[in-house]
Structures are given as structure tokens and as C-alpha cells.
Coordinates of C-alpha atoms and ligand atoms in Angstrom, one line a residue:
M1 CA -10.3 10.9 -0.5
S2 CA -7.4 8.9 -1.9
V3 CA -4.6 7.8 0.3
W4 CA -1.2 7.3 -1.3
R5 CA 1.3 5.2 0.7
I6 CA 5.0 5.3 -0.3
Q7 CA 7.8 3.3 1.2
G8 CA 10.8 5.4 0.5
G9 CA 14.3 4.2 -0.4
E10 CA 13.7 2.1 -3.6
K11 CA 15.6 3.3 -6.7
L12 CA 13.7 3.6 -9.9
A13 CA 14.7 1.7 -13.0
G14 CA 13.2 1.0 -16.4
M15 CA 11.3 2.5 -19.3
T16 CA 8.0 4.2 -19.1
P17 CA 5.6 5.8 -21.6
V18 CA 4.4 9.4 -21.2
Q19 CA 0.7 9.9 -21.0
G20 CA -1.3 12.2 -23.4
S21 CA -1.3 15.8 -22.3
K22 CA -3.9 17.1 -20.0
N23 CA -3.4 20.8 -20.9
A24 CA -3.4 20.1 -24.6
V25 CA -6.5 17.9 -24.7
L26 CA -8.8 20.2 -22.6
P27 CA -8.9 23.1 -25.2
V28 CA -9.1 20.5 -28.0
L29 CA -12.2 19.0 -26.4
A30 CA -13.8 22.4 -26.1
A31 CA -12.9 23.4 -29.7
A32 CA -14.6 20.2 -30.9
I33 CA -18.0 22.0 -30.7
L34 CA -17.0 24.8 -33.0
T35 CA -18.7 23.1 -35.9
D36 CA -21.0 20.1 -36.6
S37 CA -18.0 18.0 -37.4
E38 CA -17.1 14.6 -36.0
T39 CA -13.9 14.6 -34.1
E40 CA -11.8 11.5 -33.5
L41 CA -9.1 11.8 -30.8
T42 CA -6.5 9.3 -29.8
N43 CA -3.9 9.3 -27.0
V44 CA -6.6 10.9 -24.8
P45 CA -5.4 10.5 -21.2
A46 CA -7.8 8.9 -18.6
L47 CA -8.0 11.8 -16.2
R48 CA -10.7 13.3 -14.0
D49 CA -10.4 16.6 -15.9
V50 CA -11.0 14.8 -19.2
D51 CA -14.1 13.0 -17.6
A52 CA -15.4 16.4 -16.5
S53 CA -14.9 17.9 -20.0
L54 CA -16.7 15.0 -21.7
H55 CA -19.5 15.3 -19.2
I56 CA -19.8 19.0 -20.2
L57 CA -19.8 18.1 -23.9
R58 CA -22.6 15.6 -23.3
K59 CA -24.6 18.1 -21.4
L60 CA -24.2 20.5 -24.3
G61 CA -25.8 17.9 -26.5
C62 CA -22.8 16.1 -28.1
N63 CA -22.8 12.3 -28.7
I64 CA -19.7 10.8 -27.3
S65 CA -18.1 7.4 -27.4
R66 CA -14.9 6.5 -25.7
E67 CA -12.9 3.3 -26.0
G68 CA -9.4 3.0 -24.4
D69 CA -7.5 6.2 -25.3
S70 CA -9.9 7.1 -28.2
V71 CA -12.7 9.5 -28.0
L72 CA -15.3 10.1 -30.8
I73 CA -17.3 13.4 -30.5
D74 CA -20.2 14.1 -32.7
A75 CA -20.9 17.8 -32.2
A76 CA -23.8 18.1 -34.7
P77 CA -26.5 17.9 -32.0
A78 CA -24.7 20.4 -29.6
A79 CA -27.1 23.2 -28.7
G80 CA -26.6 24.2 -25.1
C81 CA -24.9 27.4 -24.0
E82 CA -25.0 27.3 -20.2
L83 CA -22.5 25.6 -18.0
G84 CA -23.8 25.7 -14.4
R85 CA -21.7 25.2 -11.3
D86 CA -22.7 21.5 -11.2
L87 CA -20.6 21.1 -14.4
T88 CA -17.8 23.6 -13.9
G89 CA -17.2 22.8 -10.3
Q90 CA -15.7 19.5 -11.4
M91 CA -13.0 21.2 -13.5
R92 CA -10.8 24.2 -12.6
S93 CA -10.3 25.2 -16.2
S94 CA -13.8 25.1 -17.5
V95 CA -13.4 28.8 -18.7
I96 CA -11.8 27.1 -21.7
F97 CA -15.3 26.4 -23.0
L98 CA -16.1 30.1 -23.2
G99 CA -14.8 30.8 -26.8
A100 CA -16.2 27.6 -28.3
V101 CA -19.7 27.9 -26.7
L102 CA -19.9 31.6 -27.7
A103 CA -18.7 30.9 -31.2
R104 CA -21.3 28.1 -31.7
S105 CA -24.3 29.6 -29.9
G106 CA -23.8 33.3 -30.0
R107 CA -24.1 33.3 -26.2
A108 CA -22.5 31.6 -23.2
R109 CA -23.1 31.6 -19.5
I110 CA -20.3 29.8 -17.6
A111 CA -20.3 29.6 -13.8
L112 CA -16.8 30.0 -12.4
P113 CA -15.8 27.4 -9.9
G114 CA -15.3 28.9 -6.4
G115 CA -11.8 29.8 -5.0
C116 CA -8.9 28.0 -6.6
E117 CA -6.2 26.0 -4.9
L118 CA -3.5 28.2 -6.6
G119 CA -5.0 31.5 -5.5
P120 CA -7.4 33.8 -7.3
R121 CA -7.9 32.9 -11.0
P122 CA -9.1 36.2 -12.6
V123 CA -10.8 36.0 -16.0
D124 CA -10.4 39.6 -17.1
L125 CA -8.2 38.6 -20.1
H126 CA -10.8 36.1 -21.3
L127 CA -13.4 38.9 -21.1
Q128 CA -11.1 41.3 -22.9
V129 CA -10.6 38.8 -25.7
M130 CA -14.3 38.3 -26.2
R131 CA -15.0 42.0 -26.2
A132 CA -12.3 42.6 -28.7
L133 CA -14.0 40.1 -31.0
G134 CA -17.2 42.1 -30.7
A135 CA -19.0 40.3 -27.9
Q136 CA -20.7 41.8 -24.9
A137 CA -18.9 40.1 -22.0
E138 CA -19.7 40.7 -18.3
M139 CA -19.5 39.0 -14.9
E140 CA -22.9 38.4 -13.3
G141 CA -22.0 37.3 -9.8
D142 CA -19.8 34.2 -10.4
D143 CA -21.1 33.7 -13.9
I144 CA -19.3 34.8 -17.1
V145 CA -22.0 36.0 -19.5
C146 CA -21.2 36.6 -23.2
R147 CA -23.3 37.5 -26.1
A148 CA -22.6 38.3 -29.7
E149 CA -24.7 38.4 -32.8
K150 CA -21.6 38.1 -34.9
L151 CA -18.0 37.8 -33.9
R152 CA -15.6 40.1 -35.9
G153 CA -11.9 39.6 -36.5
A154 CA -9.8 42.0 -34.5
H155 CA -6.3 42.9 -33.2
I156 CA -6.1 41.6 -29.7
D157 CA -3.3 42.8 -27.4
L158 CA -2.7 40.5 -24.4
P159 CA -0.9 42.4 -21.6
F160 CA 0.2 39.0 -20.2
P161 CA 0.6 35.8 -22.2
S162 CA -2.2 33.9 -20.5
V163 CA -2.4 30.3 -21.9
G164 CA -6.2 30.0 -21.4
A165 CA -7.0 33.5 -22.8
T166 CA -4.8 32.8 -25.9
E167 CA -6.6 29.5 -26.4
N168 CA -10.0 31.1 -26.1
A169 CA -9.0 33.8 -28.5
M170 CA -7.8 31.3 -31.1
I171 CA -11.0 29.2 -30.8
A172 CA -13.5 32.1 -30.9
A173 CA -11.6 33.8 -33.7
C174 CA -12.3 30.8 -35.9
A175 CA -15.9 31.8 -35.9
A176 CA -15.2 35.5 -36.5
E177 CA -15.6 37.3 -39.8
G178 CA -12.3 38.7 -41.0
T179 CA -8.7 38.3 -39.8
T180 CA -7.7 38.2 -36.1
V181 CA -4.2 38.9 -34.9
I182 CA -3.3 38.0 -31.3
H183 CA -0.4 40.0 -30.0
G184 CA 1.4 39.0 -26.9
A185 CA 0.1 35.4 -27.2
A186 CA 1.3 32.6 -25.0
R187 CA 3.9 30.4 -26.7
E188 CA 3.4 27.1 -24.8
P189 CA 3.5 23.8 -26.8
E190 CA -0.2 23.4 -26.0
I191 CA -0.9 26.5 -28.1
V192 CA 1.0 25.0 -31.0
E193 CA -1.0 21.8 -30.5
L194 CA -4.3 23.7 -30.5
Q195 CA -3.3 25.5 -33.7
G196 CA -2.6 22.1 -35.3
F197 CA -6.0 20.8 -34.2
L198 CA -7.9 23.9 -35.4
R199 CA -6.1 23.7 -38.8
A200 CA -7.2 20.1 -39.0
M201 CA -10.7 21.4 -38.3
G202 CA -10.3 23.8 -41.2
A203 CA -8.8 27.0 -39.8
V204 CA -6.3 29.0 -41.7
M205 CA -4.0 30.0 -38.9
S206 CA -0.3 30.6 -38.3
G207 CA 2.1 31.9 -35.7
A208 CA 1.5 29.6 -32.7
G209 CA 4.7 29.2 -30.8
T210 CA 5.5 32.9 -31.3
D211 CA 3.9 35.8 -29.6
R212 CA 1.8 36.7 -32.7
I213 CA -0.9 34.4 -33.9
V214 CA -3.0 35.2 -37.1
I215 CA -6.3 33.6 -37.8
D216 CA -7.4 34.3 -41.3
A217 CA -10.3 32.1 -42.2
F218 CA -12.2 28.9 -41.2
R219 CA -13.5 26.4 -43.7
P220 CA -14.9 23.6 -41.5
K221 CA -14.2 20.0 -42.3
K222 CA -16.7 17.2 -41.7
H223 CA -14.4 14.8 -40.0
V224 CA -11.3 15.5 -37.9
T225 CA -8.7 13.1 -36.5
W226 CA -6.1 14.1 -34.0
S227 CA -3.6 12.4 -31.7
V228 CA -2.9 14.3 -28.5
M229 CA 0.7 15.2 -27.8
P230 CA 2.6 13.8 -24.8
D231 CA 2.2 15.5 -21.5
R232 CA 5.3 17.6 -20.7
I233 CA 4.5 18.0 -17.0
G234 CA 3.8 14.3 -16.8
A235 CA 7.3 13.7 -18.3
A236 CA 8.8 16.3 -15.9
T237 CA 7.1 14.4 -13.0
L238 CA 8.8 11.1 -13.9
L239 CA 12.2 12.7 -14.4
C240 CA 11.9 14.5 -11.0
A241 CA 10.8 11.2 -9.5
C242 CA 14.1 9.6 -10.6
A243 CA 15.9 12.7 -9.2
C244 CA 14.2 12.1 -5.8
A245 CA 14.6 8.3 -5.6
G246 CA 17.8 7.9 -7.6
G247 CA 18.1 5.3 -10.4
D248 CA 17.9 5.1 -14.2
V249 CA 14.7 5.9 -16.0
E250 CA 13.9 6.3 -19.7
L251 CA 10.8 8.1 -20.9
L252 CA 9.3 6.8 -24.2
G253 CA 7.2 8.9 -26.5
S254 CA 8.1 12.3 -25.0
E255 CA 9.0 15.6 -26.7
P256 CA 12.3 16.5 -25.1
G257 CA 12.2 20.0 -26.6
H258 CA 9.1 20.8 -24.5
I259 CA 10.9 20.1 -21.2
A260 CA 14.3 21.6 -21.9
A261 CA 14.0 24.0 -19.0
V262 CA 13.4 21.1 -16.6
T263 CA 16.1 18.8 -18.1
D264 CA 18.6 21.7 -18.0
A265 CA 17.8 22.2 -14.3
L266 CA 18.2 18.5 -13.6
S267 CA 21.5 18.4 -15.5
A268 CA 22.7 21.4 -13.5
M269 CA 21.9 19.3 -10.4
G270 CA 24.3 16.6 -11.6
A271 CA 21.8 14.2 -13.1
R272 CA 22.9 12.6 -16.4
V273 CA 20.3 13.4 -19.0
D274 CA 20.5 11.8 -22.4
I275 CA 18.2 13.1 -25.0
G276 CA 17.2 11.2 -28.1
E277 CA 14.4 11.5 -30.6
N278 CA 11.1 11.2 -28.7
R279 CA 12.9 9.8 -25.6
V280 CA 14.7 11.1 -22.6
R281 CA 16.8 9.0 -20.2
I282 CA 17.9 10.2 -16.7
I283 CA 20.5 8.6 -14.5
C284 CA 20.9 9.8 -11.0
R285 CA 23.6 8.3 -8.8
G286 CA 24.5 9.7 -5.4
R287 CA 23.4 13.0 -4.0
L288 CA 22.5 15.7 -6.4
T289 CA 23.6 19.3 -6.1
A290 CA 21.2 22.2 -5.6
P291 CA 20.3 24.1 -8.9
G292 CA 20.9 27.5 -7.3
R293 CA 17.9 29.6 -8.5
V294 CA 14.8 28.4 -10.3
V295 CA 12.6 31.1 -11.7
T296 CA 9.1 30.3 -13.1
R297 CA 8.1 32.1 -16.3
P298 CA 5.8 31.7 -19.3
Y299 CA 7.2 29.2 -21.9
P300 CA 10.0 28.7 -22.8
G301 CA 10.9 29.6 -19.2
F302 CA 10.8 27.2 -16.3
P303 CA 7.1 26.0 -16.0
T304 CA 5.2 26.9 -12.8
D305 CA 3.6 23.4 -13.0
A306 CA 7.1 21.8 -12.5
Q307 CA 8.2 24.0 -9.7
P308 CA 6.8 21.8 -6.9
L309 CA 8.3 18.7 -8.6
L310 CA 11.8 20.1 -8.9
M311 CA 11.5 21.4 -5.3
A312 CA 10.9 17.8 -4.2
A313 CA 14.2 16.9 -5.9
A314 CA 16.0 19.9 -4.4
L315 CA 15.1 19.0 -0.8
T316 CA 17.9 16.6 -0.3
A317 CA 20.4 18.1 -2.8
R318 CA 23.7 19.5 -1.6
G319 CA 23.4 23.3 -1.1
G320 CA 20.6 25.8 -1.3
T321 CA 18.0 26.6 -3.9
V322 CA 15.9 29.7 -4.3
F323 CA 12.6 29.2 -6.1
E324 CA 11.0 32.3 -7.5
E325 CA 7.3 31.8 -8.5
N326 CA 6.0 34.4 -10.9
I327 CA 2.8 32.9 -12.3
F328 CA 0.5 31.9 -9.4
D329 CA 0.1 33.5 -6.0
R330 CA -0.4 30.4 -3.9
R331 CA 2.0 27.9 -5.4
F332 CA 4.1 27.0 -2.3
R333 CA 1.4 25.2 -0.4
H334 CA 3.4 21.9 -0.7
A335 CA 6.3 23.6 1.2
S336 CA 4.8 23.4 4.6
Q337 CA 3.9 19.7 4.0
M338 CA 7.5 19.0 2.9
V339 CA 8.7 20.6 6.1
R340 CA 6.8 17.8 7.9
M341 CA 9.0 15.4 6.2
G342 CA 12.2 17.0 7.5
A343 CA 12.7 19.5 4.7
D344 CA 14.3 22.9 5.4
I345 CA 12.2 25.5 3.5
R346 CA 11.4 29.2 4.2
T347 CA 8.8 30.9 2.1
E348 CA 8.3 34.6 1.7
G349 CA 6.0 36.1 -0.9
R350 CA 7.2 34.8 -4.3
L351 CA 10.3 33.1 -2.9
A352 CA 10.9 29.8 -1.3
V353 CA 14.4 29.1 0.0
V354 CA 15.3 25.4 0.3
R355 CA 18.4 24.3 2.1
G356 CA 19.2 20.7 1.2
V357 CA 19.0 18.2 4.1
E358 CA 20.8 14.9 4.1
R359 CA 17.6 12.9 4.4
L360 CA 13.9 13.2 4.6
H361 CA 11.7 11.0 6.8
G362 CA 8.2 9.7 6.0
A363 CA 5.2 11.6 7.4
H364 CA 1.5 12.1 7.0
V365 CA 1.0 15.0 4.6
L366 CA -1.9 16.6 2.7
A367 CA -2.1 17.2 -1.1
E368 CA -3.5 20.7 -1.4
D369 CA -3.3 21.0 -5.2
L370 CA -2.5 18.8 -8.2
R371 CA 1.3 19.3 -8.8
G372 CA 2.0 20.0 -5.1
G373 CA 0.3 16.6 -4.3
A374 CA 2.5 14.9 -6.9
A375 CA 5.6 16.6 -5.5
L376 CA 4.8 15.1 -2.0
I377 CA 4.6 11.7 -3.6
L378 CA 8.0 12.2 -5.2
A379 CA 9.5 13.4 -2.0
G380 CA 8.2 10.3 -0.3
L381 CA 10.1 8.1 -2.8
G382 CA 13.4 9.5 -1.5
A383 CA 12.4 9.6 2.2
E384 CA 13.1 7.1 4.9
G385 CA 10.1 5.0 6.0
E386 CA 6.5 5.5 5.0
T387 CA 5.0 8.6 3.6
V388 CA 1.2 8.8 3.6
V389 CA -0.3 11.5 1.3
E390 CA -3.9 12.2 1.9
D391 CA -5.4 13.6 -1.3
P392 CA -9.0 14.9 -1.8
G393 CA -8.7 14.0 -5.5
H394 CA -6.2 16.5 -6.9
V395 CA -3.6 14.2 -8.3
D396 CA -6.0 12.1 -10.4
R397 CA -7.1 15.3 -12.1
G398 CA -3.8 15.3 -14.0
Y399 CA -2.2 11.9 -13.9
E400 CA -3.5 8.8 -15.5
S401 CA -1.9 6.4 -13.1
L402 CA 1.0 7.9 -11.2
D403 CA 1.1 5.0 -8.8
G404 CA 1.0 2.5 -11.6
A405 CA 3.8 4.2 -13.5
L406 CA 6.0 4.6 -10.4
A407 CA 5.3 1.0 -9.3
A408 CA 6.3 -0.3 -12.7
L409 CA 9.7 1.5 -12.2
G410 CA 10.2 -0.3 -8.9
A411 CA 8.7 2.2 -6.4
H412 CA 6.8 0.8 -3.4
I413 CA 3.7 2.7 -3.7
G414 CA 0.0 2.0 -3.2
K415 CA -3.2 4.0 -3.4
N416 CA -6.6 3.4 -1.9
Ligands
UD1_1 C1 -2.6 27.0 -17.8 C2 -2.5 25.5 -17.4 C3 -1.8 25.5 -16.0 C4 -0.5 26.3 -16.0 C5 -0.8 27.7 -16.5 C6 0.5 28.5 -16.6 C7 -4.3 24.5 -18.5 C8 -5.6 23.7 -18.4 N1 -3.8 24.9 -17.4 O1 -3.6 27.6 -16.9 O2 -1.6 24.1 -15.8 O3 -0.1 26.3 -14.7 O4 -1.4 27.7 -17.8 O5 1.4 27.8 -17.5 O6 -3.8 24.6 -19.6 N2 -4.5 35.6 -15.5 C9 -5.1 36.9 -15.4 N3 -6.3 37.1 -16.0 C10 -6.9 36.2 -16.9 C11 -6.2 34.9 -17.0 C12 -5.0 34.7 -16.4 O7 -4.7 37.7 -14.6 O8 -7.9 36.5 -17.4 C13 -3.3 35.3 -14.8 C14 -3.5 34.2 -13.8 O9 -4.1 34.6 -12.6 C15 -2.1 33.7 -13.6 C16 -1.4 33.9 -15.0 O10 -2.3 34.9 -15.6 O11 -1.4 34.4 -12.6 C17 -1.3 32.7 -15.8 O12 -2.5 32.2 -16.1 P1 -2.8 31.4 -17.5 O13 -1.6 31.4 -18.3 O14 -4.1 32.0 -18.0 O15 -3.1 29.9 -16.9 P2 -4.3 29.0 -17.3 O16 -4.6 29.0 -18.7 O17 -5.3 29.2 -16.2

């Protein structure tokens, strides 16, 4: 259990780099076993989810070396096809290994981790994708079991633009004979990143970033190098931190286009947001104004992962905000913890109604999921007195050093 202690009331100031993207690197790590190639990655963030993925790759037989933010994966010896609960329990999104393991070994058995902090995480779309590509795909208890003598290119229609199912389809389709077309694909920047990586591996693929992705062929390369894109939710976290605490913060090495929905909302709240090439600066002076309504949707809509972070900023804004959550069922768990800090929030189904209060006060609160935990830390930056966030390890799954980054900007924050 980590305990975060935040003394609220310090404004933030300075420049800070943005870490490599968690959600981009995880499918890239999985895809690295598609062939016998050697993959050299840079800008890999030091996160618990990355540690868990590298552990899975080692168990599958890969040789891995890691130095600083670089990771070298030699996939030639990879042979395993089973990921037991001991491996997948460490990482919520281990289903992302399905396409790669099936493509490499012709079969895959992946134990799904038990209940998820964001509510049920169905895998029907992942199974649909594998079946469309010619695999047998079933659930056996909590295990996904897939088998295919040969994967065949196919037209895949996704009824919902699932990020993970789109990624699994792209990865598995690389090993399929013939052309695959994914209709209704997710359009997140991480999908564009995965296409870039798969092309570097030898895929002939186009369309990522639109709802139609075409995978035509795959001519594996021996050696692949790739630098992981900046983390857009990490960037959104630092911007919302400044909105909570007040101050003047500049993010270096970010992709402003990826976080337009978040910067638009912060501008609407009265923050000054200056956007340059690969950098974003936010200046927050005085009390912000509530953004009115925030509706989470697949990209390019407002990201569900940033909903708790913006809510932290809305707690003390002037006026009311309605948050409508359309992606995950249990994504307001931070709200009851925020109420302990003096926030005024009512939740009902998909809606959370926040009435801005003049000030929050420090409290003992519990991080119940990754972004909700980060949001409590942000709320603590703007609260009077000490906030103590007890965290069974969620926040470190996604942030390299949130305490270090905030402390470097002047926050009084510690973790033990
Ligand atoms: C990814 C991100 C996560 C982000 C989410 C939505 C990673 C590692 N995680 O998660 O941070 O919050 O996208 O932007 O990249 N669904 C089904 N059946 C399926 C798969 C998904 O019904 O087979 C539903 C889910 O329950 C959820 C919705 O689709 O309600 C979105 O899920 P999805 O886009 O698949 O998210 P992930 O890939 O799990």
C-alpha cells in the first residue's frame, strides 16, 4: 500500500516533460512477439504495467534487456502460449496479448484477471475478432482459449470502437493470409501509434486514425526500432493539476493535438492554454468557471481516462458541471472520496453532477482505481491542509513518478 501525502495550497510553476505513453507501449510490447525480430524501444515509461508486460514476455521465452527508458526484446526464442492468472493478475489489460500469442503459436490461453475496478470488462469483441480471422475462440471459465491452424484475412465489423479489440485485430491480422479490413475501428492516437510500429515491423497497413483500417500484407523485418509517443493522459493529468492548484506550467514533449478535448475544456473553464509545437502551457489565475457539461466518448471525444482528472478541477470551479460517462460503468468511484474532501457531487447512473464549492479541505481518502486515484491527488493540491491518499498500487500502474513531477513543479507531496 502506498500512502500519498499532499499539503494543499502551493501553486505550481515550471516546465515538465511528459512520460512515454502507457496505453501505446502495452500493445507494442505484445506485438513484439509476432515474429523472431529484435525490437528496440525507447521512451518506455517505468510503470508497473510495463514491468508486468515484460514479465509476461520473459515467461513466453523472450530475452529482454532494459536500461533507462530503453528496452530490447529478442523474440526469437518465444514459444509459450499460456498466460496464467499469476501473470495476467498483475495487469488489467493482459487481453492485449491475445492476438500476438495466437498469431505466433496458433493457440492461446489467457486467464482473465478477476473483476475490474472500472466494472465488468467483457471480451466478446476480442473473441469476435479472432473468430472473424478464422480462429476458434471460446471462454473456458475465466480463460480465453483460441486456436487456429491458419488465420485468414477478413472483413471485421466492430459494433463499438473498442481500443483493445481494434489493437488485437490489427496485430492478429498481420499473421493472416490475405487482406483484412476492420470497419468501425477505434481512432485513438494509440491505434495510429500501433500502426506505425507494425509498419516498422513490416506490415503493409493503412487507415489508422479513421474508422476503417486495412491490413494487406506482412513482410517481417529482422530489427525494429521505435520510440514510444508521449502519454496524453499523463499530459492531461499535469494540466488538470495546474487547474486544481493554480499556477503556470509548461509541458514539454507532448502532442497537443491528442489532448484537444481536454485543453478545450480547460480553456472553457477560464484557464489560459497556449499551444505550440510539441508543447502546451497552462496558466490558471483565480477561480475557474465550471465547464458546464463534459461527455466522455471514444476519440476524438472527451477521454474517459481524463474524466476524474477534470472533475478534480471542477470541484472548486464557479458553477455546476454535469459529467456524463459513456465508456465504463463504474467510473465515478472517486466521487464519494472527493465528497470527503468537502466536494458537492451527486451521482446517478451515467451522470455525476458537481456543484463547485469555494474550497476543499484535506481528508483521508482511498484510491480505488488508477485515474480516480490520480484525481484525488490533484484535488489534494488545491485543498486546505493535508490530504492523505491510501493507494493499493493503482497510481503507479500508470504514472512514472507523479509525486516527483508534481514536487518538481512546487507541490508539497510525498509518498511512502
Ligand atoms: C483502453 C485503455 C483505457 C481506456 C479505454 C477507453 C489501454 C491499455 N487501456 O482500454 O485506458 O479507458 O481504452 O478509451 O489502452 N467492450 C466490450 N467488449 C469487448 C471490449 C470492450 O463491450 O470485448 C466495452 C468495454 O466494456 C467498455 C468499452 O467497450 O465499456 C471500451 O472498452 P475498450 O475501448 O476496449 O477499452 P480498453 O481497450 O479495455
